[in-house]
Amino acid sequence: MHVAGAIHADVSTPGPQWLERPSDPNKLNSALWSKTTERAEDGVISTAGLRVTDAIEQFGSPVYLMDEQDFRHRAREFRDAFEGWTVYYAGKAFLSVAVARWVAEEGLHLDVCSAGELTVALRAGFDPARIGLHGNNKSEDLLRLALTAGVGRIIV
């Protein structure tokens, strides 16, 4: 059985084996949510003390809320758990200039797959030697950009 689901292997496996159907669907799974994410009695979710409804009122919808301290804590946990190894944050998970800076400041490398992700990383001042560009079907322009920028690894 493949943890990525049915399209990769066993069609009878609906999802990762560690992800169980909750007895209470309104309970937040701490493996999936920030440690500071909570559901109030009125059902509104908050992250790091900021209610989603307040964020939408202030910034509009859709809105992304990230707890910087939780992100940094998890990055350090991965870095420390694999001490002596190169740990990459997958930019495809979510990448912005701020996130790229957090990744750099916590000592991780950055995995990018597109010109957009690479541009965000470079705009953030991410050391290109700590960037890995991977994936198939890369254009000559993207490869040229990566080489010119000094990307540390190009994975094909």
mmCIF file of C-alpha atoms in Angstrom, residues 14-156:
data_model
loop_
_atom_site.group_PDB
_atom_site.id
_atom_site.type_symbol
_atom_site.label_atom_id
_atom_site.label_comp_id
_atom_site.label_asym_id
_atom_site.label_seq_id
_atom_site.Cartn_x
_atom_site.Cartn_y
_atom_site.Cartn_z
ATOM 1 C CA PRO A 14 -8.150 5.700 0.507
ATOM 2 C CA GLY A 15 -5.297 7.649 2.096
ATOM 3 C CA PRO A 16 -2.303 7.544 4.389
ATOM 4 C CA GLN A 17 -2.538 4.769 6.970
ATOM 5 C CA TRP A 18 -1.667 7.160 9.812
ATOM 6 C CA LEU A 19 -4.644 9.369 8.979
ATOM 7 C CA GLU A 20 -7.650 7.795 10.641
ATOM 8 C CA ARG A 21 -11.268 8.859 10.342
ATOM 9 C CA PRO A 22 -11.924 10.960 13.452
ATOM 10 C CA SER A 23 -14.655 10.002 15.876
ATOM 11 C CA ASP A 24 -15.424 13.738 16.120
ATOM 12 C CA PRO A 25 -15.063 15.391 12.677
ATOM 13 C CA ASN A 26 -14.926 18.815 14.337
ATOM 14 C CA LYS A 27 -11.829 17.894 16.362
ATOM 15 C CA LEU A 28 -8.627 19.278 14.836
ATOM 16 C CA ASN A 29 -5.892 16.738 14.075
ATOM 17 C CA SER A 30 -2.673 18.123 15.591
ATOM 18 C CA ALA A 31 -0.586 16.321 12.960
ATOM 19 C CA LEU A 32 -2.242 18.443 10.265
ATOM 20 C CA TRP A 33 -2.787 21.787 11.988
ATOM 21 C CA SER A 34 -0.504 24.290 13.664
ATOM 22 C CA LYS A 35 -0.075 23.579 17.357
ATOM 23 C CA THR A 36 -1.709 26.961 18.046
ATOM 24 C CA THR A 37 -4.807 26.263 15.943
ATOM 25 C CA GLU A 38 -7.986 25.921 17.956
ATOM 26 C CA ARG A 39 -11.716 25.655 17.354
ATOM 27 C CA ALA A 40 -13.772 27.943 19.563
ATOM 28 C CA GLU A 41 -17.129 26.929 21.036
ATOM 29 C CA ASP A 42 -18.841 28.886 18.261
ATOM 30 C CA GLY A 43 -16.987 26.718 15.695
ATOM 31 C CA VAL A 44 -14.628 29.418 14.425
ATOM 32 C CA ILE A 45 -11.017 28.339 13.949
ATOM 33 C CA SER A 46 -8.164 30.524 15.150
ATOM 34 C CA THR A 47 -4.430 30.276 14.602
ATOM 35 C CA ALA A 48 -1.970 31.920 16.976
ATOM 36 C CA GLY A 49 -4.900 33.714 18.564
ATOM 37 C CA LEU A 50 -6.258 35.187 15.311
ATOM 38 C CA ARG A 51 -9.788 34.105 14.433
ATOM 39 C CA VAL A 52 -10.304 33.202 10.772
ATOM 40 C CA THR A 53 -13.429 35.362 10.625
ATOM 41 C CA ASP A 54 -11.438 38.373 11.851
ATOM 42 C CA ALA A 55 -8.702 37.735 9.289
ATOM 43 C CA ILE A 56 -11.285 37.513 6.492
ATOM 44 C CA GLU A 57 -12.913 40.730 7.677
ATOM 45 C CA GLN A 58 -9.539 42.486 7.664
ATOM 46 C CA PHE A 59 -7.918 40.985 4.544
ATOM 47 C CA GLY A 60 -10.728 39.453 2.508
ATOM 48 C CA SER A 61 -11.169 35.887 1.339
ATOM 49 C CA PRO A 62 -9.404 33.683 0.553
ATOM 50 C CA VAL A 63 -6.828 34.231 3.274
ATOM 51 C CA TYR A 64 -3.894 32.117 4.409
ATOM 52 C CA LEU A 65 -2.961 32.115 8.086
ATOM 53 C CA MET A 66 0.402 30.786 9.179
ATOM 54 C CA ASP A 67 1.874 30.756 12.630
ATOM 55 C CA GLU A 68 5.494 31.781 12.129
ATOM 56 C CA GLN A 69 6.654 30.416 15.478
ATOM 57 C CA ASP A 70 4.991 27.042 14.847
ATOM 58 C CA PHE A 71 6.502 26.890 11.339
ATOM 59 C CA ARG A 72 9.962 27.675 12.696
ATOM 60 C CA HIS A 73 9.581 25.147 15.501
ATOM 61 C CA ARG A 74 8.656 22.382 13.054
ATOM 62 C CA ALA A 75 11.514 23.367 10.726
ATOM 63 C CA ARG A 76 13.974 23.078 13.626
ATOM 64 C CA GLU A 77 12.501 19.707 14.610
ATOM 65 C CA PHE A 78 13.138 18.362 11.102
ATOM 66 C CA ARG A 79 16.613 19.940 10.956
ATOM 67 C CA ASP A 80 17.575 18.475 14.320
ATOM 68 C CA ALA A 81 16.030 15.055 13.659
ATOM 69 C CA PHE A 82 18.191 14.701 10.544
ATOM 70 C CA GLU A 83 21.350 16.272 11.933
ATOM 71 C CA GLY A 84 24.236 15.692 9.555
ATOM 72 C CA TRP A 85 21.908 15.496 6.548
ATOM 73 C CA THR A 86 20.654 18.146 4.167
ATOM 74 C CA VAL A 87 16.990 18.865 4.900
ATOM 75 C CA TYR A 88 14.933 20.537 2.181
ATOM 76 C CA TYR A 89 11.646 22.375 2.611
ATOM 77 C CA ALA A 90 9.379 21.649 -0.359
ATOM 78 C CA GLY A 91 8.411 25.025 -1.774
ATOM 79 C CA LYS A 92 5.376 23.452 -3.428
ATOM 80 C CA ALA A 93 3.832 23.039 0.040
ATOM 81 C CA PHE A 94 3.564 26.832 0.339
ATOM 82 C CA LEU A 95 6.125 29.417 -0.635
ATOM 83 C CA SER A 96 6.229 33.152 -0.160
ATOM 84 C CA VAL A 97 9.111 35.551 0.383
ATOM 85 C CA ALA A 98 8.516 35.392 4.154
ATOM 86 C CA VAL A 99 8.392 31.576 4.220
ATOM 87 C CA ALA A 100 11.598 31.354 2.152
ATOM 88 C CA ARG A 101 13.304 33.627 4.684
ATOM 89 C CA TRP A 102 12.080 31.516 7.613
ATOM 90 C CA VAL A 103 13.388 28.367 5.889
ATOM 91 C CA ALA A 104 16.791 29.991 5.365
ATOM 92 C CA GLU A 105 16.974 31.361 8.902
ATOM 93 C CA GLU A 106 16.179 27.932 10.382
ATOM 94 C CA GLY A 107 19.018 26.335 8.416
ATOM 95 C CA LEU A 108 17.042 24.295 5.905
ATOM 96 C CA HIS A 109 17.626 24.067 2.172
ATOM 97 C CA LEU A 110 14.836 24.806 -0.300
ATOM 98 C CA ASP A 111 13.383 22.550 -2.970
ATOM 99 C CA VAL A 112 11.799 24.383 -5.919
ATOM 100 C CA CYS A 113 10.140 23.044 -9.052
ATOM 101 C CA SER A 114 9.266 26.083 -11.148
ATOM 102 C CA ALA A 115 10.521 29.448 -12.306
ATOM 103 C CA GLY A 116 7.961 31.053 -10.008
ATOM 104 C CA GLU A 117 9.235 29.213 -6.935
ATOM 105 C CA LEU A 118 12.842 29.910 -7.861
ATOM 106 C CA THR A 119 12.064 33.599 -8.394
ATOM 107 C CA VAL A 120 10.361 33.848 -4.989
ATOM 108 C CA ALA A 121 13.369 32.194 -3.322
ATOM 109 C CA LEU A 122 15.836 34.520 -5.024
ATOM 110 C CA ARG A 123 13.688 37.565 -4.237
ATOM 111 C CA ALA A 124 13.776 36.491 -0.565
ATOM 112 C CA GLY A 125 17.578 36.495 -0.692
ATOM 113 C CA PHE A 126 17.781 32.721 -0.279
ATOM 114 C CA ASP A 127 21.333 31.490 -0.881
ATOM 115 C CA PRO A 128 21.059 29.828 -4.315
ATOM 116 C CA ALA A 129 23.718 27.298 -3.346
ATOM 117 C CA ARG A 130 21.148 25.911 -0.842
ATOM 118 C CA ILE A 131 18.407 25.589 -3.469
ATOM 119 C CA GLY A 132 17.551 22.368 -5.272
ATOM 120 C CA LEU A 133 15.605 22.559 -8.536
ATOM 121 C CA HIS A 134 13.962 19.286 -9.360
ATOM 122 C CA GLY A 135 11.473 17.684 -11.683
ATOM 123 C CA ASN A 136 11.114 16.664 -15.260
ATOM 124 C CA ASN A 137 10.320 18.684 -18.369
ATOM 125 C CA LYS A 138 12.209 21.847 -17.377
ATOM 126 C CA SER A 139 12.555 24.498 -20.039
ATOM 127 C CA GLU A 140 15.949 25.681 -21.252
ATOM 128 C CA ASP A 141 15.075 29.130 -19.864
ATOM 129 C CA LEU A 142 14.439 27.735 -16.377
ATOM 130 C CA LEU A 143 17.644 25.687 -16.434
ATOM 131 C CA ARG A 144 19.559 28.740 -17.656
ATOM 132 C CA LEU A 145 18.051 30.833 -14.837
ATOM 133 C CA ALA A 146 19.017 28.200 -12.278
ATOM 134 C CA LEU A 147 22.574 27.965 -13.583
ATOM 135 C CA THR A 148 22.970 31.744 -13.801
ATOM 136 C CA ALA A 149 21.627 32.186 -10.267
ATOM 137 C CA GLY A 150 24.018 29.553 -8.912
ATOM 138 C CA VAL A 151 21.455 26.969 -7.808
ATOM 139 C CA GLY A 152 23.293 24.319 -5.825
ATOM 140 C CA ARG A 153 21.532 21.227 -7.137
ATOM 141 C CA ILE A 154 19.591 20.502 -10.285
ATOM 142 C CA ILE A 155 17.889 17.150 -9.879
ATOM 143 C CA VAL A 156 16.803 15.350 -13.029
#
